[in-house]
PDB file of C-alpha atoms and ligand atoms in Angstrom:
ATOM      1  CA  MET A 988      13.844 -55.742-126.419  1.00 53.00           C
ATOM      2  CA  SER A 989      14.839 -57.598-129.771  1.00 66.00           C
ATOM      3  CA  GLY A 990      11.444 -57.591-131.222  1.00 92.00           C
ATOM      4  CA  LYS A 991      11.609 -61.190-131.501  1.00 98.00           C
ATOM      5  CA  PRO A 992       8.692 -63.181-130.132  1.00 98.00           C
ATOM      6  CA  ARG A 993       9.684 -64.691-126.723  1.00 98.00           C
ATOM      7  CA  LEU A 994       8.780 -67.996-125.567  1.00 98.00           C
ATOM      8  CA  THR A 995       8.383 -69.079-122.025  1.00 98.00           C
ATOM      9  CA  TYR A 996       8.185 -72.807-121.506  1.00 98.00           C
ATOM     10  CA  PHE A 997      10.253 -75.943-120.136  1.00 97.00           C
ATOM     11  CA  ASN A 998      13.259 -77.026-122.178  1.00 97.00           C
ATOM     12  CA  GLY A 999      11.198 -79.723-124.104  1.00 97.00           C
ATOM     13  CA  ARG A1000       7.906 -80.091-126.251  1.00 98.00           C
ATOM     14  CA  GLY A1001       4.996 -80.220-124.238  1.00 97.00           C
ATOM     15  CA  ARG A1002       2.057 -77.757-125.143  1.00 98.00           C
ATOM     16  CA  MET A1003       5.014 -74.930-126.576  1.00 98.00           C
ATOM     17  CA  GLU A1004       6.047 -77.327-129.809  1.00 98.00           C
ATOM     18  CA  PRO A1005       3.139 -76.277-132.016  1.00 98.00           C
ATOM     19  CA  VAL A1006       4.114 -72.702-131.380  1.00 98.00           C
ATOM     20  CA  ARG A1007       7.845 -73.210-132.270  1.00 98.00           C
ATOM     21  CA  TRP A1008       6.414 -75.209-135.376  1.00 98.00           C
ATOM     22  CA  LEU A1009       4.435 -72.424-136.288  1.00 98.00           C
ATOM     23  CA  LEU A1010       6.638 -69.768-135.827  1.00 98.00           C
ATOM     24  CA  ALA A1011       9.488 -71.718-137.674  1.00 98.00           C
ATOM     25  CA  ALA A1012       7.216 -72.710-140.719  1.00 98.00           C
ATOM     26  CA  ALA A1013       6.433 -68.872-140.950  1.00 98.00           C
ATOM     27  CA  GLY A1014      10.013 -68.045-141.258  1.00 98.00           C
ATOM     28  CA  VAL A1015      10.048 -66.135-137.645  1.00 98.00           C
ATOM     29  CA  GLU A1016      12.844 -66.216-135.318  1.00 98.00           C
ATOM     30  CA  PHE A1017      12.165 -66.099-131.377  1.00 98.00           C
ATOM     31  CA  GLU A1018      13.871 -66.174-128.391  1.00 98.00           C
ATOM     32  CA  GLU A1019      13.161 -68.771-125.478  1.00 98.00           C
ATOM     33  CA  ILE A1020      13.344 -68.876-121.819  1.00 98.00           C
ATOM     34  CA  PHE A1021      13.329 -72.340-120.088  1.00 98.00           C
ATOM     35  CA  LEU A1022      11.896 -73.028-117.219  1.00 97.00           C
ATOM     36  CA  GLU A1023      14.155 -75.245-114.809  1.00 96.00           C
ATOM     37  CA  THR A1024      13.306 -74.241-111.384  1.00 96.00           C
ATOM     38  CA  LYS A1025      10.336 -73.872-108.921  1.00 96.00           C
ATOM     39  CA  GLU A1026      11.324 -70.392-108.048  1.00 96.00           C
ATOM     40  CA  GLN A1027      11.418 -69.171-111.631  1.00 96.00           C
ATOM     41  CA  TYR A1028       7.805 -70.473-112.225  1.00 97.00           C
ATOM     42  CA  GLU A1029       6.701 -68.551-108.951  1.00 96.00           C
ATOM     43  CA  LYS A1030       8.296 -65.814-109.630  1.00 97.00           C
ATOM     44  CA  LEU A1031       6.587 -65.318-113.205  1.00 97.00           C
ATOM     45  CA  ILE A1032       3.223 -65.878-111.029  1.00 97.00           C
ATOM     46  CA  LYS A1033       4.083 -63.477-108.135  1.00 97.00           C
ATOM     47  CA  ASP A1034       5.188 -60.864-111.047  1.00 97.00           C
ATOM     48  CA  GLY A1035       1.273 -61.341-112.684  1.00 96.00           C
ATOM     49  CA  VAL A1036       2.998 -62.486-115.759  1.00 96.00           C
ATOM     50  CA  LEU A1037       0.886 -65.830-116.061  1.00 97.00           C
ATOM     51  CA  MET A1038      -2.972 -64.940-116.584  1.00 97.00           C
ATOM     52  CA  PHE A1039      -3.933 -68.295-115.312  1.00 98.00           C
ATOM     53  CA  GLN A1040      -0.572 -69.552-113.706  1.00 97.00           C
ATOM     54  CA  GLN A1041       0.147 -71.326-116.737  1.00 98.00           C
ATOM     55  CA  VAL A1042       2.870 -71.838-119.071  1.00 98.00           C
ATOM     56  CA  PRO A1043       3.123 -71.766-122.275  1.00 98.00           C
ATOM     57  CA  LEU A1044       3.785 -67.863-122.297  1.00 98.00           C
ATOM     58  CA  VAL A1045       4.624 -66.095-125.439  1.00 98.00           C
ATOM     59  CA  GLU A1046       5.397 -62.182-125.413  1.00 98.00           C
ATOM     60  CA  MET A1047       5.106 -60.698-128.756  1.00 98.00           C
ATOM     61  CA  ASP A1048       3.624 -57.310-130.138  1.00 98.00           C
ATOM     62  CA  GLY A1049       3.609 -55.907-126.728  1.00 97.00           C
ATOM     63  CA  MET A1050       1.281 -58.885-125.252  1.00 97.00           C
ATOM     64  CA  LYS A1051       2.340 -61.275-122.875  1.00 97.00           C
ATOM     65  CA  MET A1052      -0.206 -64.249-124.686  1.00 98.00           C
ATOM     66  CA  VAL A1053      -1.120 -67.361-122.445  1.00 98.00           C
ATOM     67  CA  GLN A1054      -3.242 -70.426-123.724  1.00 98.00           C
ATOM     68  CA  THR A1055      -1.770 -72.353-126.611  1.00 98.00           C
ATOM     69  CA  ARG A1056      -4.978 -72.182-128.800  1.00 98.00           C
ATOM     70  CA  ALA A1057      -5.294 -68.373-128.521  1.00 98.00           C
ATOM     71  CA  ILE A1058      -1.251 -68.032-129.104  1.00 98.00           C
ATOM     72  CA  LEU A1059      -1.504 -70.290-132.219  1.00 98.00           C
ATOM     73  CA  SER A1060      -4.475 -68.700-133.519  1.00 98.00           C
ATOM     74  CA  TYR A1061      -2.776 -65.033-133.168  1.00 98.00           C
ATOM     75  CA  ILE A1062       0.345 -66.241-135.349  1.00 98.00           C
ATOM     76  CA  ALA A1063      -1.828 -68.130-137.863  1.00 98.00           C
ATOM     77  CA  GLY A1064      -3.370 -65.045-138.518  1.00 98.00           C
ATOM     78  CA  LYS A1065      -0.493 -62.622-138.554  1.00 98.00           C
ATOM     79  CA  TYR A1066       1.411 -64.609-140.931  1.00 98.00           C
ATOM     80  CA  ASN A1067      -1.480 -65.261-143.245  1.00 98.00           C
ATOM     81  CA  LEU A1068      -1.663 -68.975-142.333  1.00 98.00           C
ATOM     82  CA  TYR A1069      -5.197 -69.000-141.370  1.00 98.00           C
ATOM     83  CA  GLY A1070      -7.096 -69.376-144.862  1.00 98.00           C
ATOM     84  CA  LYS A1071      -8.624 -66.504-146.972  1.00 98.00           C
ATOM     85  CA  ASP A1072     -11.976 -66.379-145.556  1.00 98.00           C
ATOM     86  CA  LEU A1073     -14.244 -67.561-142.608  1.00 98.00           C
ATOM     87  CA  LYS A1074     -15.081 -70.706-143.893  1.00 98.00           C
ATOM     88  CA  GLU A1075     -11.525 -71.852-144.879  1.00 98.00           C
ATOM     89  CA  ARG A1076     -10.578 -70.476-141.384  1.00 98.00           C
ATOM     90  CA  ALA A1077     -13.503 -73.023-140.028  1.00 98.00           C
ATOM     91  CA  LEU A1078     -11.660 -75.605-141.871  1.00 98.00           C
ATOM     92  CA  ILE A1079      -8.488 -75.110-140.525  1.00 98.00           C
ATOM     93  CA  ASP A1080      -9.657 -75.048-137.028  1.00 98.00           C
ATOM     94  CA  MET A1081     -11.606 -78.226-137.371  1.00 98.00           C
ATOM     95  CA  TYR A1082      -8.410 -79.858-138.542  1.00 98.00           C
ATOM     96  CA  VAL A1083      -6.208 -78.212-136.068  1.00 98.00           C
ATOM     97  CA  GLU A1084      -8.424 -79.397-133.338  1.00 98.00           C
ATOM     98  CA  GLY A1085      -9.040 -82.987-134.518  1.00 98.00           C
ATOM     99  CA  ILE A1086      -5.106 -83.002-134.867  1.00 98.00           C
ATOM    100  CA  THR A1087      -4.537 -81.674-131.406  1.00 98.00           C
ATOM    101  CA  ASP A1088      -6.993 -84.258-129.683  1.00 98.00           C
ATOM    102  CA  LEU A1089      -4.392 -86.896-131.208  1.00 98.00           C
ATOM    103  CA  MET A1090      -1.202 -84.946-130.165  1.00 98.00           C
ATOM    104  CA  GLN A1091      -2.701 -84.329-126.753  1.00 97.00           C
ATOM    105  CA  MET A1092      -2.480 -88.370-126.211  1.00 97.00           C
ATOM    106  CA  ILE A1093       1.254 -88.339-127.268  1.00 97.00           C
ATOM    107  CA  LEU A1094       1.757 -85.182-124.874  1.00 96.00           C
ATOM    108  CA  MET A1095       0.536 -87.148-122.191  1.00 95.00           C
ATOM    109  CA  PHE A1096       2.235 -90.581-122.890  1.00 95.00           C
ATOM    110  CA  PRO A1097       5.258 -90.192-121.267  1.00 93.00           C
ATOM    111  CA  PHE A1098       3.364 -89.036-117.971  1.00 92.00           C
ATOM    112  CA  SER A1099       1.537 -92.312-118.117  1.00 94.00           C
ATOM    113  CA  PRO A1100       2.349 -94.845-115.418  1.00 95.00           C
ATOM    114  CA  PRO A1101       4.291 -97.931-116.484  1.00 95.00           C
ATOM    115  CA  GLU A1102       1.611-100.310-116.432  1.00 97.00           C
ATOM    116  CA  ALA A1103      -0.599 -98.234-118.819  1.00 97.00           C
ATOM    117  CA  LYS A1104       2.189 -97.394-121.159  1.00 96.00           C
ATOM    118  CA  GLU A1105       1.636-100.330-123.499  1.00 96.00           C
ATOM    119  CA  LYS A1106      -2.143 -99.816-123.726  1.00 97.00           C
ATOM    120  CA  ASN A1107      -1.593 -96.055-124.135  1.00 97.00           C
ATOM    121  CA  LEU A1108       0.660 -96.510-126.969  1.00 97.00           C
ATOM    122  CA  ASP A1109      -1.811 -99.075-128.806  1.00 97.00           C
ATOM    123  CA  SER A1110      -4.414 -96.384-128.111  1.00 97.00           C
ATOM    124  CA  ILE A1111      -2.332 -93.599-129.895  1.00 97.00           C
ATOM    125  CA  LYS A1112      -1.762 -96.085-132.806  1.00 97.00           C
ATOM    126  CA  GLU A1113      -5.538 -97.046-133.077  1.00 98.00           C
ATOM    127  CA  ARG A1114      -6.674 -93.411-133.421  1.00 98.00           C
ATOM    128  CA  ALA A1115      -3.863 -92.075-135.325  1.00 98.00           C
ATOM    129  CA  THR A1116      -4.522 -95.202-137.777  1.00 98.00           C
ATOM    130  CA  ASN A1117      -8.519 -95.405-137.790  1.00 98.00           C
ATOM    131  CA  ARG A1118      -9.657 -91.946-136.700  1.00 98.00           C
ATOM    132  CA  TYR A1119      -7.269 -88.929-137.858  1.00 98.00           C
ATOM    133  CA  PHE A1120      -4.950 -90.190-140.488  1.00 98.00           C
ATOM    134  CA  PRO A1121      -7.830 -91.339-142.968  1.00 98.00           C
ATOM    135  CA  VAL A1122      -9.247 -87.857-142.584  1.00 98.00           C
ATOM    136  CA  PHE A1123      -6.305 -86.052-143.974  1.00 98.00           C
ATOM    137  CA  GLU A1124      -5.676 -88.864-146.449  1.00 98.00           C
ATOM    138  CA  LYS A1125      -9.229 -88.684-148.144  1.00 98.00           C
ATOM    139  CA  VAL A1126      -8.975 -84.829-148.062  1.00 98.00           C
ATOM    140  CA  LEU A1127      -5.673 -84.763-150.158  1.00 98.00           C
ATOM    141  CA  LYS A1128      -6.711 -87.654-152.273  1.00 98.00           C
ATOM    142  CA  GLN A1129     -10.376 -85.820-153.151  1.00 97.00           C
ATOM    143  CA  HIS A1130      -8.911 -82.394-154.053  1.00 96.00           C
ATOM    144  CA  GLY A1131      -5.393 -83.560-155.526  1.00 94.00           C
ATOM    145  CA  GLN A1132      -3.690 -80.584-154.007  1.00 96.00           C
ATOM    146  CA  ASP A1133      -0.581 -80.059-152.292  1.00 97.00           C
ATOM    147  CA  PHE A1134      -1.871 -78.481-149.257  1.00 98.00           C
ATOM    148  CA  LEU A1135      -5.012 -79.241-146.680  1.00 98.00           C
ATOM    149  CA  VAL A1136      -6.959 -76.049-147.236  1.00 98.00           C
ATOM    150  CA  GLY A1137      -7.476 -73.693-150.497  1.00 96.00           C
ATOM    151  CA  ASN A1138      -4.459 -75.081-151.943  1.00 95.00           C
ATOM    152  CA  LYS A1139      -2.301 -72.623-149.795  1.00 98.00           C
ATOM    153  CA  PHE A1140      -0.125 -73.536-147.277  1.00 98.00           C
ATOM    154  CA  SER A1141      -1.615 -72.780-143.733  1.00 98.00           C
ATOM    155  CA  TRP A1142      -1.486 -73.667-140.199  1.00 98.00           C
ATOM    156  CA  ALA A1143      -2.982 -76.941-140.947  1.00 98.00           C
ATOM    157  CA  ASP A1144      -0.422 -78.452-142.827  1.00 98.00           C
ATOM    158  CA  VAL A1145       1.984 -77.425-139.977  1.00 98.00           C
ATOM    159  CA  GLN A1146       0.109 -78.949-137.295  1.00 98.00           C
ATOM    160  CA  LEU A1147      -0.228 -81.983-139.502  1.00 98.00           C
ATOM    161  CA  ILE A1148       3.302 -82.677-140.541  1.00 98.00           C
ATOM    162  CA  GLU A1149       4.257 -82.240-136.859  1.00 98.00           C
ATOM    163  CA  ALA A1150       1.848 -84.747-135.689  1.00 98.00           C
ATOM    164  CA  ILE A1151       2.970 -87.372-138.629  1.00 98.00           C
ATOM    165  CA  LEU A1152       6.816 -86.896-137.376  1.00 98.00           C
ATOM    166  CA  ALA A1153       5.514 -87.216-133.817  1.00 98.00           C
ATOM    167  CA  VAL A1154       3.709 -90.397-134.504  1.00 98.00           C
ATOM    168  CA  GLU A1155       6.124 -91.856-136.500  1.00 98.00           C
ATOM    169  CA  GLU A1156       8.746 -91.535-133.560  1.00 97.00           C
ATOM    170  CA  LYS A1157       6.541 -93.960-131.695  1.00 95.00           C
ATOM    171  CA  ILE A1158       4.991 -96.001-134.441  1.00 96.00           C
ATOM    172  CA  PRO A1159       7.515 -95.732-137.531  1.00 97.00           C
ATOM    173  CA  ALA A1160       5.426 -97.742-140.237  1.00 97.00           C
ATOM    174  CA  VAL A1161       2.143 -95.680-139.291  1.00 97.00           C
ATOM    175  CA  LEU A1162       1.853 -94.284-142.901  1.00 98.00           C
ATOM    176  CA  SER A1163       2.187 -97.519-144.571  1.00 97.00           C
ATOM    177  CA  GLY A1164      -1.272 -97.538-145.560  1.00 97.00           C
ATOM    178  CA  PHE A1165      -1.624 -93.703-146.449  1.00 98.00           C
ATOM    179  CA  PRO A1166       0.373 -93.190-149.811  1.00 98.00           C
ATOM    180  CA  GLN A1167      -1.133 -89.274-149.683  1.00 98.00           C
ATOM    181  CA  LEU A1168       0.142 -88.638-146.508  1.00 98.00           C
ATOM    182  CA  GLN A1169       3.804 -90.051-147.304  1.00 98.00           C
ATOM    183  CA  ALA A1170       3.853 -87.416-150.367  1.00 98.00           C
ATOM    184  CA  PHE A1171       2.671 -84.790-148.060  1.00 98.00           C
ATOM    185  CA  LYS A1172       5.276 -85.497-145.411  1.00 98.00           C
ATOM    186  CA  ILE A1173       7.962 -85.111-148.475  1.00 98.00           C
ATOM    187  CA  ARG A1174       6.424 -81.988-149.356  1.00 98.00           C
ATOM    188  CA  MET A1175       6.336 -80.300-146.317  1.00 98.00           C
ATOM    189  CA  SER A1176       9.632 -81.509-145.138  1.00 98.00           C
ATOM    190  CA  ASN A1177      10.963 -79.829-148.281  1.00 98.00           C
ATOM    191  CA  MET A1178       9.756 -76.548-147.713  1.00 98.00           C
ATOM    192  CA  PRO A1179      12.708 -74.154-147.060  1.00 98.00           C
ATOM    193  CA  THR A1180      11.334 -73.100-143.315  1.00 98.00           C
ATOM    194  CA  ILE A1181      10.465 -76.431-142.078  1.00 98.00           C
ATOM    195  CA  LYS A1182      13.662 -78.099-143.620  1.00 98.00           C
ATOM    196  CA  LYS A1183      15.565 -75.630-141.867  1.00 98.00           C
ATOM    197  CA  PHE A1184      13.770 -76.330-138.518  1.00 98.00           C
ATOM    198  CA  LEU A1185      14.213 -80.285-138.909  1.00 98.00           C
ATOM    199  CA  GLN A1186      17.823 -79.387-139.376  1.00 98.00           C
ATOM    200  CA  PRO A1187      20.301 -80.251-136.165  1.00 97.00           C
ATOM    201  CA  GLY A1188      20.704 -76.890-134.064  1.00 96.00           C
ATOM    202  CA  SER A1189      17.161 -75.656-134.649  1.00 98.00           C
ATOM    203  CA  PRO A1190      14.861 -74.728-131.960  1.00 98.00           C
ATOM    204  CA  ARG A1191      12.854 -78.009-132.403  1.00 98.00           C
ATOM    205  CA  LYS A1192      12.827 -79.990-129.240  1.00 98.00           C
ATOM    206  CA  PRO A1193      13.630 -83.668-129.296  1.00 97.00           C
ATOM    207  CA  PRO A1194      11.324 -86.235-127.743  1.00 96.00           C
ATOM    208  CA  PRO A1195      10.734 -86.030-124.038  1.00 95.00           C
ATOM    209  CA  ASP A1196      12.929 -87.779-121.718  1.00 94.00           C
ATOM    210  CA  GLU A1197      13.489 -88.429-118.128  1.00 93.00           C
ATOM    211  CA  ARG A1198      14.906 -85.210-117.205  1.00 94.00           C
ATOM    212  CA  TYR A1199      12.033 -83.146-119.107  1.00 95.00           C
ATOM    213  CA  ILE A1200       9.527 -85.149-117.099  1.00 94.00           C
ATOM    214  CA  GLU A1201      11.258 -84.781-113.574  1.00 95.00           C
ATOM    215  CA  THR A1202      11.865 -81.072-114.371  1.00 95.00           C
ATOM    216  CA  VAL A1203       8.273 -80.353-114.763  1.00 95.00           C
ATOM    217  CA  LEU A1204       7.016 -82.724-111.989  1.00 94.00           C
ATOM    218  CA  LYS A1205       9.660 -80.952-109.837  1.00 94.00           C
ATOM    219  CA  ILE A1206       8.182 -77.453-110.821  1.00 95.00           C
ATOM    220  CA  PHE A1207       4.451 -78.184-110.278  1.00 93.00           C
ATOM    221  CA  LYS A1208       5.047 -80.268-107.421  1.00 89.00           C
ATOM    222  CA  LYS A1209       2.805 -78.776-104.217  1.00 83.00           C
TER     223      LYS A1209
HETATM  224  N1  P9H B2718      -5.208 -74.578-121.477  1.00 73.10           N
HETATM  225  C1  P9H B2718      -3.806 -74.274-121.430  1.00 73.10           C
HETATM  226  C2  P9H B2718      -3.054 -75.146-120.505  1.00 73.10           C
HETATM  227  C3  P9H B2718      -1.833 -75.055-120.176  1.00 73.10           C
HETATM  228  C4  P9H B2718      -0.897 -75.806-118.861  1.00 73.10           C
HETATM  229  O1  P9H B2718      -1.944 -76.942-118.567  1.00 73.10           O
HETATM  230  N2  P9H B2718       0.011 -75.792-118.646  1.00 73.10           N
HETATM  231  C5  P9H B2718       0.733 -76.292-117.641  1.00 73.10           C
HETATM  232  C6  P9H B2718       2.026 -77.013-118.385  1.00 73.10           C
HETATM  233  S1  P9H B2718       1.901 -77.820-119.679  1.00 73.10           S
HETATM  234  C7  P9H B2718       1.565 -79.298-119.039  1.00 73.10           C
HETATM  235  C8  P9H B2718       2.339 -79.515-117.731  1.00 73.10           C
HETATM  236  C9  P9H B2718       1.790 -80.860-116.894  1.00 73.10           C
HETATM  237  O2  P9H B2718       0.495 -80.723-116.637  1.00 73.10           O
HETATM  238  C10 P9H B2718       2.530 -80.217-119.674  1.00 73.10           C
HETATM  239  C11 P9H B2718       3.687 -80.531-119.883  1.00 73.10           C
HETATM  240  C12 P9H B2718       4.021 -81.472-120.730  1.00 73.10           C
HETATM  241  C13 P9H B2718       3.566 -82.311-120.936  1.00 73.10           C
HETATM  242  C14 P9H B2718       2.114 -82.580-120.862  1.00 73.10           C
HETATM  243  C15 P9H B2718       1.528 -81.338-119.892  1.00 73.10           C
HETATM  244  C16 P9H B2718       0.993 -75.646-116.161  1.00 73.10           C
HETATM  245  O3  P9H B2718       1.425 -74.571-116.482  1.00 73.10           O
HETATM  246  N3  P9H B2718       0.271 -76.322-115.433  1.00 73.10           N
HETATM  247  C17 P9H B2718       0.761 -75.576-114.097  1.00 73.10           C
HETATM  248  C18 P9H B2718      -1.052 -75.405-113.348  1.00 73.10           C
HETATM  249  O4  P9H B2718      -2.045 -75.547-114.113  1.00 73.10           O
HETATM  250  O5  P9H B2718      -0.972 -75.157-112.200  1.00 73.10           O
HETATM  251  C19 P9H B2718      -3.043 -74.119-122.535  1.00 73.10           C
HETATM  252  O6  P9H B2718      -3.279 -74.649-123.548  1.00 73.10           O
HETATM  253  O7  P9H B2718      -1.930 -73.119-122.641  1.00 73.10           O
END
């Protein structure tokens, strides 16, 4: 056992990408096991490793953690990315849950039927532009600090920079009306651990492609 966290998921973003981002932002190296076949998945279930027969699975500190939010909360708490007190933690939770709602739209987009793709892309653009990004633009403008909570780098900042880059991949000009978020993106992208994660060769995964979608569907086909 190398002592490093071990992540089991598909070789793609899906629900595991926020975990990769948070560990990387915390400067923590990790190992990955990629699910490529139904047999692999069924063996994990047979071995009783997946509490709810689902992935992501993160093995660290002697635990076999499932449920993405539980995994992320543990990592944020362990690496002091979860605020200084209950109120800051509640604020981080609110920001993270809101961004997760936006990211869920992006997560499921590749699985939408062809006839729904344009509508779903419009929905992502509308929600990002009118519901989610305005919240963080206002927070940054109002407190004039570098980070979203407590003027200290936290899980909320990591989740926001991941979301900004993911939305920009689909809607390149999405930040045109958000000068604070443009500056935030530059600041976060230049933080050493994030800068490293954004370099080629890092464990960051590319946008989902046909191969990834086929693999997921193949593994879960009944
Ligand atoms: N609450 C949990 C939920 C975890 C969860 O839904 N895991 C799924 C794979 S991820 C999903 C695959 C397609 O649905 C996906 C993968 C890529 C894009 C979008 C979704 C799974 O294992 N499905 C097997 C089953 O449910 O029998 C958590 O937050 O961790």
